[in-house]
């Protein structure tokens, strides 16, 4: 039996021509890829280099971060129990299961990731993947695939190559394509004289990384640009224009990270433009506060705008939705949960829009009606539909999830000194 609040909401939406049951059915088919790195502040299990050399920084010192693979799996397992729907896991190569051995990143094989695949299979999760071009002695000067030194470049090319093979094997074993996303930190603190050569080297390196053909039913390549980073304020080799061009030329998946543009730019306006020229998108749903700060995703206009675009443009089947933030200042399980639940909730809100009616008004030049309706929608009872979804999916309703996080913290996190 549906709750009374839901029944009333269902009627209110029906009056606008929106079928809440259809929205819930669609919502259940869209996975969100949970990023491993929220669980341990992007530390990974190799710990051979410094994160800050690559312009990334996790700020905060909230106790209880995952220190081992088992802890990370246990922690994210708790998060999945709080999320309605079936989702994915997004792994970085530096989370390899090395079994105490020292193995170079250029020599990784599926052996270092088999335990992750087994874990994913046991939990019914699809896996996504990322080569790790940071936190490593060979990335200590902030350059990798665009490095002027051929030997260093080659090391990172090999890393990219082995990671694609690992990603493909993940996809094969799990029966769902793995999206392997390339992001590199390469850039300069101060204005370089030569902006061209590093970009030429990056293009050649990417061509080498992507040379091997891989069945798209197992594996997809994505490339991610950035505007600037700490220490790369003046120049980033892999800028938006660079990767947009590369993705169009080679028909790669383009990764749009919500924190990687000028503060007044939104992904909302980019989605339809880039999807005209590339096959598929990867989203790094994130929240920049003044800069690419990777704050926990909240239910704000940017998030809602992104999800609205995916629904309005009928782009869901061409988009892989991932999260990308890392907050070390609050309970990490809560950080993961809040951002992921918000992404799902924003998608639900978008699915509850009477888009056809809005389009009809727009087409007829009735911009008054369009604005009026968009504003009315903001106070529609989507919360009751969300609660019903959580109830049916057998996960905590409303803020009940927080009590579970608190008892998990008591039982496990607080014991991690
Ligand atoms: C960095 C990029 C990248 C990373 C992860 C850890 O600015 O957003 O996606 O956050 O690879
Ligand atoms: Zn990102």
PDB file of C-alpha atoms in Angstrom, residues 111-367:
ATOM      1  CA  UNK A 111      45.452  -9.685 -11.059  1.00  0.00           C
ATOM      2  CA  UNK A 112      45.562  -6.494  -8.980  1.00  0.00           C
ATOM      3  CA  UNK A 113      41.873  -5.889  -9.589  1.00  0.00           C
ATOM      4  CA  UNK A 114      40.385  -9.362  -9.534  1.00  0.00           C
ATOM      5  CA  UNK A 115      39.385  -9.033  -5.877  1.00  0.00           C
ATOM      6  CA  UNK A 116      37.548  -5.810  -6.756  1.00  0.00           C
ATOM      7  CA  UNK A 117      35.723  -7.568  -9.583  1.00  0.00           C
ATOM      8  CA  UNK A 118      34.796 -10.463  -7.306  1.00  0.00           C
ATOM      9  CA  UNK A 119      33.515  -8.019  -4.718  1.00  0.00           C
ATOM     10  CA  UNK A 120      31.564  -6.092  -7.348  1.00  0.00           C
ATOM     11  CA  UNK A 121      30.065  -9.296  -8.704  1.00  0.00           C
ATOM     12  CA  UNK A 122      29.029 -10.449  -5.236  1.00  0.00           C
ATOM     13  CA  UNK A 123      27.200  -7.150  -4.736  1.00  0.00           C
ATOM     14  CA  UNK A 124      25.732  -6.905  -8.234  1.00  0.00           C
ATOM     15  CA  UNK A 125      27.684  -3.737  -9.027  1.00  0.00           C
ATOM     16  CA  UNK A 126      29.041  -2.593 -12.375  1.00  0.00           C
ATOM     17  CA  UNK A 127      32.550  -1.135 -12.260  1.00  0.00           C
ATOM     18  CA  UNK A 128      34.047   1.976 -13.815  1.00  0.00           C
ATOM     19  CA  UNK A 129      37.729   2.718 -13.835  1.00  0.00           C
ATOM     20  CA  UNK A 130      40.402   5.423 -13.944  1.00  0.00           C
ATOM     21  CA  UNK A 131      44.105   5.277 -14.558  1.00  0.00           C
ATOM     22  CA  UNK A 132      45.836   7.254 -11.791  1.00  0.00           C
ATOM     23  CA  UNK A 133      48.080   9.914 -13.276  1.00  0.00           C
ATOM     24  CA  UNK A 134      48.858  11.560  -9.922  1.00  0.00           C
ATOM     25  CA  UNK A 135      50.229  10.907  -6.427  1.00  0.00           C
ATOM     26  CA  UNK A 136      53.335   9.258  -7.862  1.00  0.00           C
ATOM     27  CA  UNK A 137      57.059  10.131  -8.062  1.00  0.00           C
ATOM     28  CA  UNK A 138      56.803  10.210 -11.859  1.00  0.00           C
ATOM     29  CA  UNK A 139      54.089  12.871 -11.566  1.00  0.00           C
ATOM     30  CA  UNK A 140      55.950  14.902  -8.950  1.00  0.00           C
ATOM     31  CA  UNK A 141      56.453  17.892 -11.251  1.00  0.00           C
ATOM     32  CA  UNK A 142      52.827  17.855 -12.304  1.00  0.00           C
ATOM     33  CA  UNK A 143      53.356  16.430 -15.795  1.00  0.00           C
ATOM     34  CA  UNK A 144      52.488  12.962 -17.089  1.00  0.00           C
ATOM     35  CA  UNK A 145      51.231  12.186 -20.606  1.00  0.00           C
ATOM     36  CA  UNK A 146      52.396  15.606 -21.821  1.00  0.00           C
ATOM     37  CA  UNK A 147      55.782  15.429 -20.092  1.00  0.00           C
ATOM     38  CA  UNK A 148      58.764  16.680 -22.096  1.00  0.00           C
ATOM     39  CA  UNK A 149      60.743  13.606 -21.040  1.00  0.00           C
ATOM     40  CA  UNK A 150      60.071  10.690 -23.339  1.00  0.00           C
ATOM     41  CA  UNK A 151      60.751   8.075 -20.663  1.00  0.00           C
ATOM     42  CA  UNK A 152      58.256   9.575 -18.233  1.00  0.00           C
ATOM     43  CA  UNK A 153      55.689   9.975 -20.977  1.00  0.00           C
ATOM     44  CA  UNK A 154      56.165   6.359 -21.961  1.00  0.00           C
ATOM     45  CA  UNK A 155      55.659   5.190 -18.365  1.00  0.00           C
ATOM     46  CA  UNK A 156      52.293   6.945 -18.261  1.00  0.00           C
ATOM     47  CA  UNK A 157      51.336   5.708 -21.727  1.00  0.00           C
ATOM     48  CA  UNK A 158      51.948   2.160 -20.486  1.00  0.00           C
ATOM     49  CA  UNK A 159      49.819   2.889 -17.442  1.00  0.00           C
ATOM     50  CA  UNK A 160      47.011   4.069 -19.681  1.00  0.00           C
ATOM     51  CA  UNK A 161      47.314   0.989 -21.873  1.00  0.00           C
ATOM     52  CA  UNK A 162      47.222  -1.517 -19.006  1.00  0.00           C
ATOM     53  CA  UNK A 163      44.311   0.319 -17.401  1.00  0.00           C
ATOM     54  CA  UNK A 164      42.227   0.025 -20.558  1.00  0.00           C
ATOM     55  CA  UNK A 165      42.865  -3.714 -20.618  1.00  0.00           C
ATOM     56  CA  UNK A 166      41.922  -3.972 -16.969  1.00  0.00           C
ATOM     57  CA  UNK A 167      38.789  -1.920 -17.588  1.00  0.00           C
ATOM     58  CA  UNK A 168      37.846  -4.152 -20.512  1.00  0.00           C
ATOM     59  CA  UNK A 169      38.270  -7.267 -18.383  1.00  0.00           C
ATOM     60  CA  UNK A 170      36.120  -5.719 -15.636  1.00  0.00           C
ATOM     61  CA  UNK A 171      33.447  -5.038 -18.229  1.00  0.00           C
ATOM     62  CA  UNK A 172      33.699  -8.556 -19.638  1.00  0.00           C
ATOM     63  CA  UNK A 173      33.463 -10.313 -16.288  1.00  0.00           C
ATOM     64  CA  UNK A 174      30.660  -8.125 -15.013  1.00  0.00           C
ATOM     65  CA  UNK A 175      28.705  -8.113 -18.265  1.00  0.00           C
ATOM     66  CA  UNK A 176      28.371  -4.336 -18.410  1.00  0.00           C
ATOM     67  CA  UNK A 177      30.772  -1.918 -20.102  1.00  0.00           C
ATOM     68  CA  UNK A 178      33.338  -0.223 -17.894  1.00  0.00           C
ATOM     69  CA  UNK A 179      33.911   3.453 -18.584  1.00  0.00           C
ATOM     70  CA  UNK A 180      37.606   4.168 -18.109  1.00  0.00           C
ATOM     71  CA  UNK A 181      38.209   7.868 -17.672  1.00  0.00           C
ATOM     72  CA  UNK A 182      41.485   9.614 -18.399  1.00  0.00           C
ATOM     73  CA  UNK A 183      42.218  12.695 -16.373  1.00  0.00           C
ATOM     74  CA  UNK A 184      45.754  14.062 -16.117  1.00  0.00           C
ATOM     75  CA  UNK A 185      46.985  16.961 -13.979  1.00  0.00           C
ATOM     76  CA  UNK A 186      49.444  18.394 -16.516  1.00  0.00           C
ATOM     77  CA  UNK A 187      49.710  22.156 -16.393  1.00  0.00           C
ATOM     78  CA  UNK A 188      51.687  25.185 -15.232  1.00  0.00           C
ATOM     79  CA  UNK A 189      51.586  27.496 -12.264  1.00  0.00           C
ATOM     80  CA  UNK A 190      52.777  30.453 -14.281  1.00  0.00           C
ATOM     81  CA  UNK A 191      52.255  31.498 -17.881  1.00  0.00           C
ATOM     82  CA  UNK A 192      54.158  29.197 -20.180  1.00  0.00           C
ATOM     83  CA  UNK A 193      55.724  30.457 -23.370  1.00  0.00           C
ATOM     84  CA  UNK A 194      55.029  27.239 -25.212  1.00  0.00           C
ATOM     85  CA  UNK A 195      51.408  26.189 -24.938  1.00  0.00           C
ATOM     86  CA  UNK A 196      51.587  24.138 -28.097  1.00  0.00           C
ATOM     87  CA  UNK A 197      54.207  21.436 -27.602  1.00  0.00           C
ATOM     88  CA  UNK A 198      52.640  19.914 -24.455  1.00  0.00           C
ATOM     89  CA  UNK A 199      49.312  19.663 -26.271  1.00  0.00           C
ATOM     90  CA  UNK A 200      50.950  18.009 -29.258  1.00  0.00           C
ATOM     91  CA  UNK A 201      52.636  15.547 -26.916  1.00  0.00           C
ATOM     92  CA  UNK A 202      49.361  14.879 -25.111  1.00  0.00           C
ATOM     93  CA  UNK A 203      47.591  14.129 -28.365  1.00  0.00           C
ATOM     94  CA  UNK A 204      50.333  11.711 -29.427  1.00  0.00           C
ATOM     95  CA  UNK A 205      50.298  10.042 -25.989  1.00  0.00           C
ATOM     96  CA  UNK A 206      46.529   9.623 -26.057  1.00  0.00           C
ATOM     97  CA  UNK A 207      46.725   8.124 -29.526  1.00  0.00           C
ATOM     98  CA  UNK A 208      49.246   5.612 -28.172  1.00  0.00           C
ATOM     99  CA  UNK A 209      47.092   4.829 -25.124  1.00  0.00           C
ATOM    100  CA  UNK A 210      43.978   4.317 -27.255  1.00  0.00           C
ATOM    101  CA  UNK A 211      45.670   2.458 -30.121  1.00  0.00           C
ATOM    102  CA  UNK A 212      44.304  -0.950 -29.166  1.00  0.00           C
ATOM    103  CA  UNK A 213      40.721  -1.499 -30.350  1.00  0.00           C
ATOM    104  CA  UNK A 214      38.445  -2.675 -27.557  1.00  0.00           C
ATOM    105  CA  UNK A 215      34.886  -3.924 -27.905  1.00  0.00           C
ATOM    106  CA  UNK A 216      32.557  -1.128 -26.735  1.00  0.00           C
ATOM    107  CA  UNK A 217      30.269  -3.732 -25.205  1.00  0.00           C
ATOM    108  CA  UNK A 218      33.011  -4.219 -22.608  1.00  0.00           C
ATOM    109  CA  UNK A 219      34.762  -0.929 -22.393  1.00  0.00           C
ATOM    110  CA  UNK A 220      34.423   2.768 -23.230  1.00  0.00           C
ATOM    111  CA  UNK A 221      37.113   5.447 -23.175  1.00  0.00           C
ATOM    112  CA  UNK A 222      36.365   8.806 -21.624  1.00  0.00           C
ATOM    113  CA  UNK A 223      38.520  11.933 -21.455  1.00  0.00           C
ATOM    114  CA  UNK A 224      38.172  14.702 -18.848  1.00  0.00           C
ATOM    115  CA  UNK A 225      39.285  18.306 -19.161  1.00  0.00           C
ATOM    116  CA  UNK A 226      39.954  20.848 -16.454  1.00  0.00           C
ATOM    117  CA  UNK A 227      40.124  24.614 -16.223  1.00  0.00           C
ATOM    118  CA  UNK A 228      42.877  24.927 -13.623  1.00  0.00           C
ATOM    119  CA  UNK A 229      44.220  23.268 -10.505  1.00  0.00           C
ATOM    120  CA  UNK A 230      46.336  24.216  -7.525  1.00  0.00           C
ATOM    121  CA  UNK A 231      49.710  24.739  -9.144  1.00  0.00           C
ATOM    122  CA  UNK A 232      48.283  24.739 -12.655  1.00  0.00           C
ATOM    123  CA  UNK A 233      46.526  28.084 -12.447  1.00  0.00           C
ATOM    124  CA  UNK A 234      47.879  29.533 -15.674  1.00  0.00           C
ATOM    125  CA  UNK A 235      47.756  26.648 -18.105  1.00  0.00           C
ATOM    126  CA  UNK A 236      46.194  23.214 -18.269  1.00  0.00           C
ATOM    127  CA  UNK A 237      47.295  21.068 -21.185  1.00  0.00           C
ATOM    128  CA  UNK A 238      44.061  19.068 -21.297  1.00  0.00           C
ATOM    129  CA  UNK A 239      41.701  22.008 -21.466  1.00  0.00           C
ATOM    130  CA  UNK A 240      38.047  21.839 -22.491  1.00  0.00           C
ATOM    131  CA  UNK A 241      38.766  22.807 -26.088  1.00  0.00           C
ATOM    132  CA  UNK A 242      41.549  20.254 -26.304  1.00  0.00           C
ATOM    133  CA  UNK A 243      39.443  17.327 -25.151  1.00  0.00           C
ATOM    134  CA  UNK A 244      36.306  18.413 -26.944  1.00  0.00           C
ATOM    135  CA  UNK A 245      38.320  18.378 -30.147  1.00  0.00           C
ATOM    136  CA  UNK A 246      39.925  15.054 -29.281  1.00  0.00           C
ATOM    137  CA  UNK A 247      36.627  13.420 -28.340  1.00  0.00           C
ATOM    138  CA  UNK A 248      34.905  14.595 -31.502  1.00  0.00           C
ATOM    139  CA  UNK A 249      37.789  13.498 -33.712  1.00  0.00           C
ATOM    140  CA  UNK A 250      37.970  10.027 -32.179  1.00  0.00           C
ATOM    141  CA  UNK A 251      34.344   9.679 -31.038  1.00  0.00           C
ATOM    142  CA  UNK A 252      35.340   9.177 -27.411  1.00  0.00           C
ATOM    143  CA  UNK A 253      33.113   9.637 -24.406  1.00  0.00           C
ATOM    144  CA  UNK A 254      33.580  13.182 -23.104  1.00  0.00           C
ATOM    145  CA  UNK A 255      33.662  13.644 -19.337  1.00  0.00           C
ATOM    146  CA  UNK A 256      32.152  16.881 -18.090  1.00  0.00           C
ATOM    147  CA  UNK A 257      33.052  17.618 -14.474  1.00  0.00           C
ATOM    148  CA  UNK A 258      30.728  20.176 -12.896  1.00  0.00           C
ATOM    149  CA  UNK A 259      33.670  21.831 -11.121  1.00  0.00           C
ATOM    150  CA  UNK A 260      35.883  22.224 -14.150  1.00  0.00           C
ATOM    151  CA  UNK A 261      34.552  25.389 -15.735  1.00  0.00           C
ATOM    152  CA  UNK A 262      34.413  29.066 -14.970  1.00  0.00           C
ATOM    153  CA  UNK A 263      32.160  29.619 -11.955  1.00  0.00           C
ATOM    154  CA  UNK A 264      29.272  31.052 -13.966  1.00  0.00           C
ATOM    155  CA  UNK A 265      29.334  28.232 -16.523  1.00  0.00           C
ATOM    156  CA  UNK A 266      27.069  25.237 -15.964  1.00  0.00           C
ATOM    157  CA  UNK A 267      27.012  21.763 -17.423  1.00  0.00           C
ATOM    158  CA  UNK A 268      23.331  22.373 -18.044  1.00  0.00           C
ATOM    159  CA  UNK A 269      24.107  24.335 -21.162  1.00  0.00           C
ATOM    160  CA  UNK A 270      26.924  22.106 -22.413  1.00  0.00           C
ATOM    161  CA  UNK A 271      25.159  18.735 -22.520  1.00  0.00           C
ATOM    162  CA  UNK A 272      23.024  19.236 -25.616  1.00  0.00           C
ATOM    163  CA  UNK A 273      25.832  21.039 -27.441  1.00  0.00           C
ATOM    164  CA  UNK A 274      28.494  18.364 -27.003  1.00  0.00           C
ATOM    165  CA  UNK A 275      26.094  15.444 -27.539  1.00  0.00           C
ATOM    166  CA  UNK A 276      25.484  16.746 -31.040  1.00  0.00           C
ATOM    167  CA  UNK A 277      29.041  15.755 -31.911  1.00  0.00           C
ATOM    168  CA  UNK A 278      30.098  12.947 -29.576  1.00  0.00           C
ATOM    169  CA  UNK A 279      28.421   9.603 -28.944  1.00  0.00           C
ATOM    170  CA  UNK A 280      28.185   9.539 -25.160  1.00  0.00           C
ATOM    171  CA  UNK A 281      28.855  11.572 -22.067  1.00  0.00           C
ATOM    172  CA  UNK A 282      30.356  10.855 -18.690  1.00  0.00           C
ATOM    173  CA  UNK A 283      29.342  13.266 -15.957  1.00  0.00           C
ATOM    174  CA  UNK A 284      31.403  13.978 -12.885  1.00  0.00           C
ATOM    175  CA  UNK A 285      28.682  15.420 -10.740  1.00  0.00           C
ATOM    176  CA  UNK A 286      30.458  17.674  -8.291  1.00  0.00           C
ATOM    177  CA  UNK A 287      30.087  21.061  -6.623  1.00  0.00           C
ATOM    178  CA  UNK A 288      32.646  23.785  -6.880  1.00  0.00           C
ATOM    179  CA  UNK A 289      32.498  26.500  -4.259  1.00  0.00           C
ATOM    180  CA  UNK A 290      34.440  29.456  -5.672  1.00  0.00           C
ATOM    181  CA  UNK A 291      36.811  26.990  -7.344  1.00  0.00           C
ATOM    182  CA  UNK A 292      37.021  23.295  -8.212  1.00  0.00           C
ATOM    183  CA  UNK A 293      36.661  22.470  -4.533  1.00  0.00           C
ATOM    184  CA  UNK A 294      34.824  19.156  -4.913  1.00  0.00           C
ATOM    185  CA  UNK A 295      32.249  19.886  -2.206  1.00  0.00           C
ATOM    186  CA  UNK A 296      29.513  17.354  -1.478  1.00  0.00           C
ATOM    187  CA  UNK A 297      26.777  17.551  -4.102  1.00  0.00           C
ATOM    188  CA  UNK A 298      23.656  19.302  -2.824  1.00  0.00           C
ATOM    189  CA  UNK A 299      20.203  19.657  -4.339  1.00  0.00           C
ATOM    190  CA  UNK A 300      20.928  23.016  -5.945  1.00  0.00           C
ATOM    191  CA  UNK A 301      19.990  24.607  -9.248  1.00  0.00           C
ATOM    192  CA  UNK A 302      23.066  23.287 -11.023  1.00  0.00           C
ATOM    193  CA  UNK A 303      22.360  19.678 -10.088  1.00  0.00           C
ATOM    194  CA  UNK A 304      18.700  20.044 -10.986  1.00  0.00           C
ATOM    195  CA  UNK A 305      19.601  21.726 -14.251  1.00  0.00           C
ATOM    196  CA  UNK A 306      21.920  18.876 -15.220  1.00  0.00           C
ATOM    197  CA  UNK A 307      19.298  16.214 -14.565  1.00  0.00           C
ATOM    198  CA  UNK A 308      16.590  18.240 -16.305  1.00  0.00           C
ATOM    199  CA  UNK A 309      18.746  18.436 -19.402  1.00  0.00           C
ATOM    200  CA  UNK A 310      19.304  14.675 -19.427  1.00  0.00           C
ATOM    201  CA  UNK A 311      15.560  14.091 -19.247  1.00  0.00           C
ATOM    202  CA  UNK A 312      14.410  16.916 -21.513  1.00  0.00           C
ATOM    203  CA  UNK A 313      16.920  16.054 -24.222  1.00  0.00           C
ATOM    204  CA  UNK A 314      16.282  12.308 -23.886  1.00  0.00           C
ATOM    205  CA  UNK A 315      19.994  11.911 -23.158  1.00  0.00           C
ATOM    206  CA  UNK A 316      19.866   9.420 -20.283  1.00  0.00           C
ATOM    207  CA  UNK A 317      20.758   6.464 -22.490  1.00  0.00           C
ATOM    208  CA  UNK A 318      23.834   8.287 -23.780  1.00  0.00           C
ATOM    209  CA  UNK A 319      25.050   9.496 -20.394  1.00  0.00           C
ATOM    210  CA  UNK A 320      27.046   7.770 -17.674  1.00  0.00           C
ATOM    211  CA  UNK A 321      26.472   9.549 -14.393  1.00  0.00           C
ATOM    212  CA  UNK A 322      29.327   9.528 -11.911  1.00  0.00           C
ATOM    213  CA  UNK A 323      30.044  11.504  -8.763  1.00  0.00           C
ATOM    214  CA  UNK A 324      33.303  13.315  -8.081  1.00  0.00           C
ATOM    215  CA  UNK A 325      33.893  15.033  -4.770  1.00  0.00           C
ATOM    216  CA  UNK A 326      35.876  14.390  -1.647  1.00  0.00           C
ATOM    217  CA  UNK A 327      35.081  16.019   1.650  1.00  0.00           C
ATOM    218  CA  UNK A 328      37.297  15.059   4.574  1.00  0.00           C
ATOM    219  CA  UNK A 329      35.616  17.467   7.002  1.00  0.00           C
ATOM    220  CA  UNK A 330      32.443  15.469   7.676  1.00  0.00           C
ATOM    221  CA  UNK A 331      31.534  11.816   8.110  1.00  0.00           C
ATOM    222  CA  UNK A 332      32.619  10.296   4.794  1.00  0.00           C
ATOM    223  CA  UNK A 333      29.792   7.765   4.643  1.00  0.00           C
ATOM    224  CA  UNK A 334      27.350  10.645   5.070  1.00  0.00           C
ATOM    225  CA  UNK A 335      29.175  12.675   2.409  1.00  0.00           C
ATOM    226  CA  UNK A 336      28.879   9.813  -0.075  1.00  0.00           C
ATOM    227  CA  UNK A 337      25.242   9.236   0.845  1.00  0.00           C
ATOM    228  CA  UNK A 338      24.134  12.867   0.748  1.00  0.00           C
ATOM    229  CA  UNK A 339      25.632  13.492  -2.683  1.00  0.00           C
ATOM    230  CA  UNK A 340      24.372  10.244  -4.181  1.00  0.00           C
ATOM    231  CA  UNK A 341      20.864  10.580  -2.759  1.00  0.00           C
ATOM    232  CA  UNK A 342      20.746  14.131  -4.082  1.00  0.00           C
ATOM    233  CA  UNK A 343      21.775  13.039  -7.560  1.00  0.00           C
ATOM    234  CA  UNK A 344      19.026  10.405  -7.584  1.00  0.00           C
ATOM    235  CA  UNK A 345      16.499  12.829  -6.117  1.00  0.00           C
ATOM    236  CA  UNK A 346      17.333  15.504  -8.690  1.00  0.00           C
ATOM    237  CA  UNK A 347      16.827  12.950 -11.427  1.00  0.00           C
ATOM    238  CA  UNK A 348      13.451  12.048  -9.973  1.00  0.00           C
ATOM    239  CA  UNK A 349      12.422  15.708  -9.886  1.00  0.00           C
ATOM    240  CA  UNK A 350      13.412  16.018 -13.535  1.00  0.00           C
ATOM    241  CA  UNK A 351      11.382  12.908 -14.409  1.00  0.00           C
ATOM    242  CA  UNK A 352       8.364  14.470 -12.689  1.00  0.00           C
ATOM    243  CA  UNK A 353       8.342  17.442 -15.037  1.00  0.00           C
ATOM    244  CA  UNK A 354       5.508  17.842 -17.551  1.00  0.00           C
ATOM    245  CA  UNK A 355       8.098  18.399 -20.259  1.00  0.00           C
ATOM    246  CA  UNK A 356       5.781  17.918 -23.222  1.00  0.00           C
ATOM    247  CA  UNK A 357       3.433  20.603 -21.957  1.00  0.00           C
ATOM    248  CA  UNK A 358       6.280  22.995 -21.305  1.00  0.00           C
ATOM    249  CA  UNK A 359       7.654  22.403 -24.784  1.00  0.00           C
ATOM    250  CA  UNK A 360       4.252  23.000 -26.304  1.00  0.00           C
ATOM    251  CA  UNK A 361       3.985  26.352 -24.555  1.00  0.00           C
ATOM    252  CA  UNK A 362       7.481  27.255 -25.626  1.00  0.00           C
ATOM    253  CA  UNK A 363       6.750  26.247 -29.205  1.00  0.00           C
ATOM    254  CA  UNK A 364       3.629  28.385 -29.205  1.00  0.00           C
ATOM    255  CA  UNK A 365       5.581  31.370 -27.923  1.00  0.00           C
ATOM    256  CA  UNK A 366       3.804  31.261 -24.557  1.00  0.00           C
ATOM    257  CA  UNK A 367       6.810  32.194 -22.460  1.00  0.00           C
TER     258      UNK A 367
END
